[in-house]
CSV table of C-alpha atoms in Angstrom, one decimal:
chain,number,residue,atom,x,y,z
A,1,MET,CA,-7.7,-55.6,39.8
A,2,ALA,CA,-10.0,-53.0,41.3
A,3,HIS,CA,-10.5,-49.4,40.1
A,4,LEU,CA,-11.1,-46.6,42.7
A,5,LEU,CA,-12.3,-43.1,42.3
A,6,MET,CA,-10.2,-40.6,44.3
A,7,VAL,CA,-11.9,-37.2,44.8
A,8,GLU,CA,-9.2,-34.6,45.6
A,9,SER,CA,-6.5,-35.2,48.3
A,10,TRP,CA,-4.3,-33.5,50.7
A,11,VAL,CA,-0.9,-32.6,49.2
A,12,GLY,CA,1.1,-33.9,52.2
A,13,SER,CA,2.3,-37.4,52.8
A,14,MET,CA,-1.0,-39.2,52.4
A,15,SER,CA,-1.1,-37.9,48.8
A,16,ARG,CA,1.9,-40.1,48.2
A,17,LEU,CA,1.0,-43.0,50.5
A,18,LEU,CA,-2.4,-43.6,49.0
A,19,PRO,CA,-1.3,-43.9,45.3
A,20,ARG,CA,1.5,-46.2,46.5
A,21,ALA,CA,-0.9,-48.4,48.5
A,22,ILE,CA,-3.3,-48.5,45.5
A,23,GLY,CA,-0.5,-49.6,43.2
A,24,GLU,CA,1.0,-52.1,45.6
A,25,GLY,CA,-2.5,-53.6,46.0
A,26,GLY,CA,-2.6,-54.2,42.3
A,27,HIS,CA,-5.3,-51.6,41.8
A,28,THR,CA,-5.8,-48.4,39.7
A,29,PHE,CA,-7.5,-45.2,40.3
A,30,THR,CA,-9.1,-42.2,38.6
A,31,PHE,CA,-8.3,-38.9,40.1
A,32,LEU,CA,-11.1,-36.2,40.1
A,33,THR,CA,-10.1,-32.6,40.9
A,34,ARG,CA,-11.3,-29.0,40.3
A,35,ASP,CA,-7.8,-27.6,40.3
A,36,LEU,CA,-5.0,-29.7,38.8
A,37,HIS,CA,-2.5,-26.9,39.4
A,38,HIS,CA,-2.9,-27.3,43.1
A,39,TYR,CA,-1.1,-30.6,42.8
A,40,LEU,CA,1.3,-29.6,40.1
A,41,ARG,CA,2.5,-26.8,42.4
A,42,SER,CA,3.1,-29.1,45.4
A,43,ALA,CA,5.4,-31.6,43.6
A,44,PRO,CA,9.1,-31.1,43.9
A,45,GLU,CA,10.7,-29.4,41.0
A,46,GLY,CA,11.4,-31.7,38.1
A,47,THR,CA,9.1,-34.5,39.4
A,48,ALA,CA,5.5,-35.5,38.8
A,49,HIS,CA,3.1,-35.8,41.6
A,50,PRO,CA,2.0,-39.4,42.3
A,51,LEU,CA,-1.6,-38.4,42.1
A,52,LEU,CA,-1.1,-37.6,38.4
A,53,GLY,CA,0.0,-41.1,37.8
A,54,ALA,CA,-3.7,-42.1,37.9
A,55,ARG,CA,-5.2,-44.1,35.1
A,56,ASN,CA,-7.4,-41.0,34.4
A,57,VAL,CA,-7.2,-37.5,35.6
A,58,ILE,CA,-10.5,-35.7,35.2
A,59,SER,CA,-11.5,-32.1,36.0
A,60,ALA,CA,-14.9,-31.5,37.7
A,61,ASP,CA,-16.3,-29.0,40.2
A,62,THR,CA,-15.8,-31.1,43.3
A,63,ASN,CA,-17.1,-28.3,45.5
A,64,ASP,CA,-20.6,-28.5,44.0
A,65,VAL,CA,-22.1,-31.7,45.2
A,66,ASP,CA,-25.3,-31.2,43.2
A,67,THR,CA,-23.4,-31.4,40.0
A,68,LEU,CA,-20.7,-33.8,41.3
A,69,LEU,CA,-23.1,-36.6,42.0
A,70,PRO,CA,-24.5,-36.9,38.5
A,71,GLU,CA,-21.0,-36.5,37.1
A,72,ALA,CA,-19.8,-39.4,39.3
A,73,GLU,CA,-22.7,-41.5,38.0
A,74,ARG,CA,-21.8,-40.7,34.4
A,75,LEU,CA,-18.1,-41.6,35.1
A,76,HIS,CA,-19.1,-44.8,36.9
A,77,ALA,CA,-21.2,-45.9,33.9
A,78,ALA,CA,-18.1,-45.5,31.7
A,79,LEU,CA,-15.3,-46.5,34.0
A,80,ARG,CA,-16.9,-48.8,36.6
A,81,PHE,CA,-15.5,-47.9,40.1
A,82,ASP,CA,-15.2,-50.5,42.8
A,83,GLY,CA,-14.7,-47.9,45.6
A,84,VAL,CA,-14.4,-44.1,46.2
A,85,LEU,CA,-12.1,-42.3,48.7
A,86,THR,CA,-10.3,-39.1,49.6
A,87,SER,CA,-7.7,-38.2,52.2
A,88,CYS,CA,-8.8,-34.5,52.4
A,89,ASP,CA,-11.3,-33.7,55.2
A,90,TYR,CA,-13.1,-31.1,53.0
A,91,TYR,CA,-14.2,-33.8,50.6
A,92,LEU,CA,-15.1,-36.6,52.9
A,93,PRO,CA,-18.8,-35.7,53.1
A,94,ALA,CA,-18.9,-35.6,49.2
A,95,VAL,CA,-17.2,-38.9,48.9
A,96,ALA,CA,-19.7,-40.5,51.4
A,97,ARG,CA,-22.6,-39.2,49.3
A,98,ILE,CA,-21.0,-40.5,46.1
A,99,ALA,CA,-20.5,-44.0,47.7
A,100,ASP,CA,-24.1,-43.9,48.8
A,101,ARG,CA,-25.4,-42.8,45.3
A,102,LEU,CA,-23.3,-45.5,43.5
A,103,ALA,CA,-23.9,-48.2,46.0
A,104,LEU,CA,-20.2,-48.5,46.8
A,105,PRO,CA,-18.7,-49.5,50.2
A,106,GLY,CA,-18.3,-46.9,52.9
A,107,PRO,CA,-19.8,-45.2,55.9
A,108,GLY,CA,-23.1,-43.4,55.7
A,109,PRO,CA,-23.2,-39.8,54.6
A,110,GLU,CA,-24.9,-38.6,57.8
A,111,ALA,CA,-22.2,-40.3,60.0
A,112,VAL,CA,-19.4,-38.7,57.9
A,113,GLY,CA,-21.1,-35.3,57.8
A,114,ASN,CA,-21.5,-35.3,61.6
A,115,ALA,CA,-17.8,-36.3,62.1
A,116,CYS,CA,-16.6,-33.5,59.8
A,117,ARG,CA,-18.5,-30.8,61.6
A,118,LYS,CA,-17.1,-30.1,65.0
A,119,ASP,CA,-20.4,-28.8,66.3
A,120,ALA,CA,-22.4,-31.8,65.0
A,121,THR,CA,-19.9,-34.1,66.6
A,122,ARG,CA,-20.4,-32.4,69.9
A,123,ARG,CA,-24.2,-32.7,69.8
A,124,VAL,CA,-24.1,-36.4,68.7
A,125,LEU,CA,-21.6,-37.4,71.4
A,126,ALA,CA,-23.4,-35.4,74.1
A,127,ASP,CA,-26.7,-37.1,73.2
A,128,ALA,CA,-25.0,-40.5,73.5
A,129,ALA,CA,-23.4,-39.5,76.8
A,130,VAL,CA,-19.9,-39.8,75.4
A,131,PRO,CA,-17.7,-37.6,77.6
A,132,GLY,CA,-16.4,-34.3,76.1
A,133,PRO,CA,-16.0,-30.7,77.1
A,134,ARG,CA,-18.8,-28.3,77.9
A,135,PHE,CA,-19.5,-26.3,74.8
A,136,ALA,CA,-21.6,-23.7,73.1
A,137,LEU,CA,-22.2,-22.7,69.5
A,138,HIS,CA,-23.2,-19.3,68.2
A,139,GLU,CA,-22.8,-16.8,65.4
A,140,GLU,CA,-23.6,-13.5,67.2
A,141,TRP,CA,-21.1,-11.8,69.4
A,142,ALA,CA,-23.5,-11.2,72.3
A,143,ASP,CA,-24.4,-14.9,72.5
A,144,LEU,CA,-20.7,-15.9,72.3
A,145,ALA,CA,-19.7,-13.5,75.1
A,146,ARG,CA,-22.5,-14.7,77.3
A,147,SER,CA,-21.7,-18.4,76.7
A,148,ALA,CA,-18.0,-17.8,77.3
A,149,ARG,CA,-18.8,-16.3,80.7
A,150,GLU,CA,-21.1,-19.3,81.5
A,151,ILE,CA,-18.5,-21.9,80.5
A,152,GLY,CA,-15.7,-19.9,82.2
A,153,TYR,CA,-12.3,-18.6,81.0
A,154,PRO,CA,-9.9,-19.9,79.9
A,155,LEU,CA,-11.6,-21.7,77.1
A,156,VAL,CA,-11.0,-22.8,73.5
A,157,VAL,CA,-12.5,-21.1,70.5
A,158,LYS,CA,-12.8,-23.1,67.2
A,159,PRO,CA,-14.2,-22.9,63.7
A,160,VAL,CA,-16.5,-25.8,63.1
A,161,ASP,CA,-15.2,-26.7,59.6
A,162,LEU,CA,-11.5,-26.1,59.3
A,163,CYS,CA,-8.5,-28.6,59.8
A,164,ALA,CA,-4.9,-28.7,60.9
A,165,GLY,CA,-5.7,-26.5,64.0
A,166,MET,CA,-6.4,-23.4,61.9
A,167,TYR,CA,-7.8,-20.6,64.0
A,168,VAL,CA,-8.1,-22.9,67.1
A,169,ARG,CA,-7.1,-20.7,70.0
A,170,ARG,CA,-7.0,-20.6,73.8
A,171,VAL,CA,-8.6,-17.4,75.1
A,172,ASP,CA,-8.3,-16.1,78.6
A,173,GLY,CA,-10.7,-13.2,78.5
A,174,GLU,CA,-13.3,-11.3,76.4
A,175,ARG,CA,-10.8,-9.2,74.5
A,176,GLN,CA,-8.9,-12.3,73.3
A,177,LEU,CA,-12.2,-13.9,72.4
A,178,ALA,CA,-13.1,-10.9,70.3
A,179,ASP,CA,-9.8,-11.0,68.5
A,180,ALA,CA,-10.1,-14.7,67.8
A,181,VAL,CA,-13.6,-14.4,66.5
A,182,ARG,CA,-12.6,-11.4,64.3
A,183,ALA,CA,-9.7,-13.4,62.8
A,184,MET,CA,-11.9,-16.3,62.1
A,185,ALA,CA,-14.5,-14.1,60.3
A,186,GLY,CA,-11.7,-12.8,58.1
A,187,PHE,CA,-11.2,-16.3,56.6
A,188,PRO,CA,-14.7,-16.9,55.1
A,189,VAL,CA,-13.5,-19.4,52.4
A,190,ASN,CA,-11.2,-22.4,53.1
A,191,ALA,CA,-8.1,-23.3,51.1
A,192,ARG,CA,-10.2,-25.3,48.7
A,193,GLY,CA,-12.5,-22.5,47.8
A,194,GLN,CA,-15.4,-23.7,49.9
A,195,ARG,CA,-17.5,-21.1,51.8
A,196,ARG,CA,-17.2,-21.6,55.6
A,197,SER,CA,-19.9,-21.6,58.2
A,198,PRO,CA,-19.9,-18.4,60.3
A,199,ALA,CA,-20.7,-20.4,63.4
A,200,VAL,CA,-18.1,-20.3,66.3
A,201,LEU,CA,-17.6,-23.2,68.7
A,202,LEU,CA,-16.6,-22.5,72.3
A,203,GLU,CA,-15.3,-25.3,74.5
A,204,GLU,CA,-14.2,-25.8,78.0
A,205,LEU,CA,-10.3,-25.9,78.2
A,206,LEU,CA,-9.4,-29.5,79.1
A,207,ASP,CA,-6.4,-30.4,81.2
A,208,GLY,CA,-4.1,-33.4,80.7
A,209,PRO,CA,-2.1,-34.9,77.8
A,210,GLU,CA,-3.7,-35.5,74.4
A,211,VAL,CA,-3.5,-38.8,72.5
A,212,SER,CA,-5.1,-40.3,69.4
A,213,VAL,CA,-6.6,-43.7,68.9
A,214,GLU,CA,-6.0,-45.2,65.4
A,215,THR,CA,-8.8,-47.6,64.3
A,216,VAL,CA,-10.0,-49.5,61.3
A,217,SER,CA,-13.7,-50.4,60.9
A,218,HIS,CA,-14.9,-53.2,58.7
A,219,ALA,CA,-18.1,-55.3,58.6
A,220,GLY,CA,-19.5,-53.6,61.7
A,221,THR,CA,-16.4,-54.2,63.9
A,222,VAL,CA,-14.0,-51.5,64.9
A,223,HIS,CA,-10.4,-52.7,65.3
A,224,VAL,CA,-8.0,-50.7,67.5
A,225,VAL,CA,-4.6,-50.5,66.0
A,226,GLY,CA,-3.0,-48.4,68.8
A,227,VAL,CA,-2.7,-45.2,70.7
A,228,THR,CA,-0.4,-42.3,69.6
A,229,ASP,CA,0.7,-39.5,71.9
A,230,LYS,CA,0.9,-35.8,70.9
A,231,SER,CA,3.0,-32.8,72.0
A,232,VAL,CA,1.5,-29.4,71.6
A,233,GLY,CA,3.1,-25.9,71.5
A,234,GLY,CA,2.6,-22.5,70.0
A,235,ALA,CA,0.2,-21.1,72.6
A,236,PRO,CA,-2.3,-19.6,72.3
A,237,ALA,CA,-2.6,-21.8,69.2
A,238,PHE,CA,-2.5,-25.6,69.5
A,239,ILE,CA,0.2,-26.7,67.1
A,240,GLU,CA,1.2,-30.3,67.0
A,241,THR,CA,5.0,-30.4,67.6
A,242,GLY,CA,5.4,-34.1,67.7
A,243,HIS,CA,4.0,-37.6,68.1
A,244,MET,CA,5.1,-41.0,69.3
A,245,PHE,CA,3.6,-44.5,68.7
A,246,PRO,CA,2.8,-46.3,70.8
A,247,ALA,CA,2.0,-43.7,73.5
A,248,ASP,CA,3.9,-44.2,76.7
A,249,LEU,CA,0.9,-44.7,78.9
A,250,THR,CA,-0.2,-47.0,81.7
A,251,ALA,CA,-2.4,-49.9,80.7
A,252,ALA,CA,-5.4,-48.3,82.4
A,253,ASP,CA,-5.0,-45.0,80.5
A,254,THR,CA,-4.5,-46.9,77.2
A,255,GLU,CA,-7.7,-48.9,77.8
A,256,ALA,CA,-9.6,-45.7,78.8
A,257,ALA,CA,-8.6,-43.9,75.7
A,258,GLU,CA,-9.5,-46.9,73.4
A,259,GLN,CA,-12.9,-47.4,75.0
A,260,THR,CA,-13.7,-43.7,74.8
A,261,ALA,CA,-12.8,-43.7,71.1
A,262,LEU,CA,-14.9,-46.8,70.4
A,263,SER,CA,-17.9,-45.2,72.1
A,264,ALA,CA,-17.5,-42.1,70.0
A,265,LEU,CA,-17.2,-44.1,66.7
A,266,LYS,CA,-20.3,-46.1,67.7
A,267,ALA,CA,-22.3,-43.0,68.6
A,268,LEU,CA,-21.4,-41.4,65.3
A,269,GLY,CA,-22.1,-44.6,63.3
A,270,LEU,CA,-18.6,-44.9,62.0
A,271,THR,CA,-18.4,-48.7,62.2
A,272,GLU,CA,-18.2,-49.6,58.5
A,273,GLY,CA,-15.5,-48.9,56.0
A,274,VAL,CA,-13.6,-46.3,58.0
A,275,VAL,CA,-10.0,-45.7,59.0
A,276,ALA,CA,-10.3,-43.2,61.8
A,277,HIS,CA,-8.1,-41.0,64.0
A,278,THR,CA,-9.9,-40.0,67.2
A,279,GLU,CA,-8.3,-37.4,69.5
A,280,ILE,CA,-8.7,-37.8,73.2
A,281,LYS,CA,-7.7,-35.7,76.2
A,282,LEU,CA,-6.7,-37.7,79.3
A,283,THR,CA,-8.0,-35.2,81.8
A,284,SER,CA,-8.0,-35.4,85.6
A,285,ALA,CA,-11.7,-36.2,85.4
A,286,GLY,CA,-11.2,-39.0,82.9
A,287,PRO,CA,-10.9,-39.2,79.1
A,288,ARG,CA,-12.7,-36.6,76.9
A,289,VAL,CA,-13.2,-36.6,73.2
A,290,VAL,CA,-11.6,-33.7,71.3
A,291,GLU,CA,-12.6,-34.7,67.8
A,292,VAL,CA,-13.2,-37.7,65.5
A,293,ASN,CA,-11.6,-37.7,62.1
A,294,PRO,CA,-13.1,-40.3,59.7
A,295,ARG,CA,-9.8,-40.7,57.7
A,296,PRO,CA,-6.3,-41.9,58.4
A,297,ALA,CA,-4.1,-39.8,60.7
A,298,GLY,CA,-2.0,-37.1,59.2
A,299,ASN,CA,1.5,-35.9,60.2
A,300,ARG,CA,2.9,-39.2,59.1
A,301,ILE,CA,1.4,-41.0,62.1
A,302,THR,CA,0.5,-43.8,59.8
A,303,GLU,CA,4.2,-44.3,59.1
A,304,LEU,CA,5.0,-44.4,62.8
A,305,VAL,CA,2.4,-47.2,63.2
A,306,ARG,CA,3.9,-49.1,60.2
A,307,HIS,CA,7.4,-48.9,61.6
A,308,VAL,CA,6.3,-50.3,64.9
A,309,THR,CA,3.6,-52.8,64.0
A,310,GLY,CA,4.0,-53.5,60.3
A,311,VAL,CA,0.4,-52.5,59.8
A,312,ASP,CA,-0.1,-50.3,56.8
A,313,LEU,CA,-3.0,-47.9,57.4
A,314,ALA,CA,-2.9,-46.5,53.9
A,315,ALA,CA,-3.4,-50.0,52.5
A,316,ALA,CA,-6.1,-50.7,55.1
A,317,PHE,CA,-7.9,-47.5,53.9
A,318,VAL,CA,-7.8,-48.8,50.3
A,319,ASP,CA,-9.1,-52.2,51.4
A,320,VAL,CA,-12.1,-50.9,53.4
A,321,ALA,CA,-13.0,-48.4,50.6
A,322,LEU,CA,-13.3,-51.5,48.4
A,323,GLY,CA,-15.4,-53.3,51.0
A,324,ARG,CA,-12.6,-55.8,51.7
A,325,ALA,CA,-11.2,-57.1,55.0
A,326,PRO,CA,-8.0,-55.1,55.8
A,327,ASP,CA,-4.8,-56.9,56.7
A,328,LEU,CA,-4.2,-55.8,60.3
A,329,ARG,CA,-1.8,-58.6,61.2
A,330,ARG,CA,1.2,-57.3,63.2
A,331,ALA,CA,4.8,-58.1,62.5
A,332,ASP,CA,7.8,-58.0,64.8
A,333,THR,CA,9.6,-55.1,63.1
A,334,GLY,CA,12.2,-54.8,65.9
A,335,VAL,CA,11.1,-51.3,66.6
A,336,ARG,CA,9.4,-50.7,70.0
A,337,SER,CA,8.6,-47.0,69.5
A,338,ALA,CA,8.7,-44.5,66.6
A,339,ALA,CA,8.4,-40.7,66.9
A,340,ILE,CA,8.2,-37.6,64.7
A,341,GLY,CA,9.2,-34.1,65.7
A,342,PHE,CA,8.3,-31.0,63.7
A,343,LEU,CA,10.4,-27.9,63.2
A,344,VAL,CA,8.0,-25.1,64.0
A,345,PRO,CA,8.9,-21.5,62.9
A,346,GLU,CA,8.4,-18.9,65.6
A,347,ARG,CA,8.8,-15.8,63.4
A,348,ALA,CA,8.3,-14.8,59.8
A,349,GLY,CA,11.0,-14.0,57.2
A,350,THR,CA,13.1,-15.9,54.7
A,351,LEU,CA,14.8,-19.2,55.5
A,352,GLU,CA,18.6,-18.6,55.1
A,353,ALA,CA,20.1,-21.7,56.7
A,354,LEU,CA,18.9,-25.1,57.9
A,355,ASP,CA,21.5,-27.9,57.8
A,356,GLY,CA,20.3,-31.4,58.5
A,357,ASN,CA,23.4,-33.3,57.3
A,358,GLY,CA,24.7,-33.9,60.8
A,359,ILE,CA,21.6,-35.9,61.8
A,360,ARG,CA,20.7,-37.8,58.6
A,361,GLY,CA,23.0,-40.7,59.6
A,362,ALA,CA,22.4,-40.5,63.3
A,363,ASP,CA,21.4,-43.6,65.3
A,364,GLY,CA,17.8,-44.5,65.0
A,365,VAL,CA,16.9,-41.8,62.4
A,366,LEU,CA,14.2,-43.0,60.0
A,367,GLU,CA,13.4,-39.8,58.0
A,368,VAL,CA,14.7,-36.3,57.8
A,369,GLU,CA,12.8,-33.8,55.6
A,370,LEU,CA,13.7,-30.1,55.7
A,371,ALA,CA,12.8,-27.0,53.9
A,372,GLU,CA,15.3,-25.5,51.4
A,373,PRO,CA,17.0,-22.1,52.0
A,374,GLY,CA,15.2,-19.3,50.3
A,375,ARG,CA,11.7,-20.4,51.4
A,376,THR,CA,9.4,-17.7,52.7
A,377,VAL,CA,8.6,-18.5,56.3
A,378,LYS,CA,5.4,-17.7,58.3
A,379,ALA,CA,5.3,-17.7,62.0
A,380,ALA,CA,3.3,-20.8,62.8
A,381,GLY,CA,-0.3,-20.4,63.7
A,382,SER,CA,-1.4,-24.0,62.8
A,383,ASN,CA,0.0,-27.3,61.6
A,384,ASN,CA,0.5,-25.9,58.1
A,385,GLU,CA,3.7,-24.0,58.6
A,386,TYR,CA,6.3,-26.7,59.5
A,387,LEU,CA,9.8,-26.3,58.2
A,388,GLY,CA,10.4,-30.0,58.2
A,389,HIS,CA,10.5,-33.1,60.5
A,390,VAL,CA,12.7,-35.8,62.0
A,391,MET,CA,11.4,-39.3,62.5
A,392,THR,CA,13.2,-41.7,64.8
A,393,ALA,CA,13.0,-45.2,66.1
A,394,ASP,CA,13.9,-47.0,69.4
A,395,THR,CA,14.4,-50.7,69.4
A,396,GLY,CA,14.6,-51.0,73.1
A,397,GLY,CA,11.5,-49.2,74.4
A,398,PRO,CA,9.7,-45.8,74.5
A,399,GLY,CA,12.8,-43.7,73.8
A,400,ALA,CA,12.0,-42.5,70.3
A,401,ARG,CA,10.4,-39.2,71.4
A,402,ALA,CA,13.5,-38.1,73.4
A,403,ARG,CA,15.7,-39.0,70.5
A,404,ALA,CA,13.6,-36.9,68.1
A,405,GLU,CA,13.5,-34.0,70.4
A,406,ASN,CA,17.3,-34.0,70.9
A,407,LEU,CA,17.9,-34.0,67.2
A,408,LEU,CA,15.4,-31.1,66.7
A,409,SER,CA,17.3,-29.1,69.3
A,410,GLY,CA,20.3,-29.3,67.1
A,411,LEU,CA,18.3,-28.3,64.1
A,412,ARG,CA,16.9,-25.3,65.9
A,413,ALA,CA,20.4,-24.1,66.8
A,414,GLY,CA,21.3,-24.0,63.1
A,415,LEU,CA,18.0,-22.4,61.9
A,416,VAL,CA,18.4,-18.9,60.5
A,417,VAL,CA,15.4,-16.9,59.5
A,418,ARG,CA,15.8,-13.2,58.5
């Protein structure tokens, strides 16, 4: 039996998948957090959050790495950890530093730090000649306006250190750019209380569909598990409205996406102890890297992969955090494609009606999760405002996406927000 240290977590599906994978592997974990109530609030009423089923739940200032590192050493001396991990992007760099300090398995702190900063990723990949968009990074308005003209509108404006598509916007002119920069400046501290960088990243707007490559790295080898597709809506935001695994691509496009992701991971040094989710645009000029996430995919993509291949990426994440070879053997599940579609609110108000009873038993439905009436609804500006999802399977081929979209159409017809 191994004992892991988990430093914070997202409160979405991975916060449940990881404790399950740790338990099913016969292991235990200690949970370290600066705000226990963050997790208490996210659990359904009358239930305990799985994270709080840890062997130990310990409070510490996880945002102050200078005090966190000696605290992790003190806990390690008493509890003896075999690995350290987190599912939350905002704590991945801290976890890499803890692993380095305690001589535990995992990728190097520099590699993780570069992957978690969009501007650093751009510089590293550009230096390694890994294809990506033209880009510029500035803090001052005059520099941003000048670089925007040089790159050319339309373009994409991004914060360098936020997740879930927050404040990522398409801008078609200088007025929209100014509005986007102003909105970003009005969010100086992230949802975990960490002060943000004032730097703004400008990128060339890329054409073509977007996919992600799911990989597991162990002992210097990167294993490709597969390629997932992505649908995007909510312009001028870039909100993920659905995914399908495997992506319905030609063999040539699949190979191009995989090789581009492998090149990016190698350039960043993410070839040891990483489950990664690398986003790629298949442009008319060839594949281009959007970003590299050194953690398992969110939005339940890991579950799409499991339904099709039998590969459990949450379990693989636990294995590589312990320095163990992950089990990536595929099983014939009978499912040829699995898809998820998200219910994205278009306006703010209060949710009055959303009835999913008619689809829960529909053919090919794997999951239905919907918000309850009475919930306060925000018009979606990122991937954080979903009102629920539908997950579907197709045993015959790549039909899962169409099935999910058809079911979502029925849900939208019964959605009432006032």
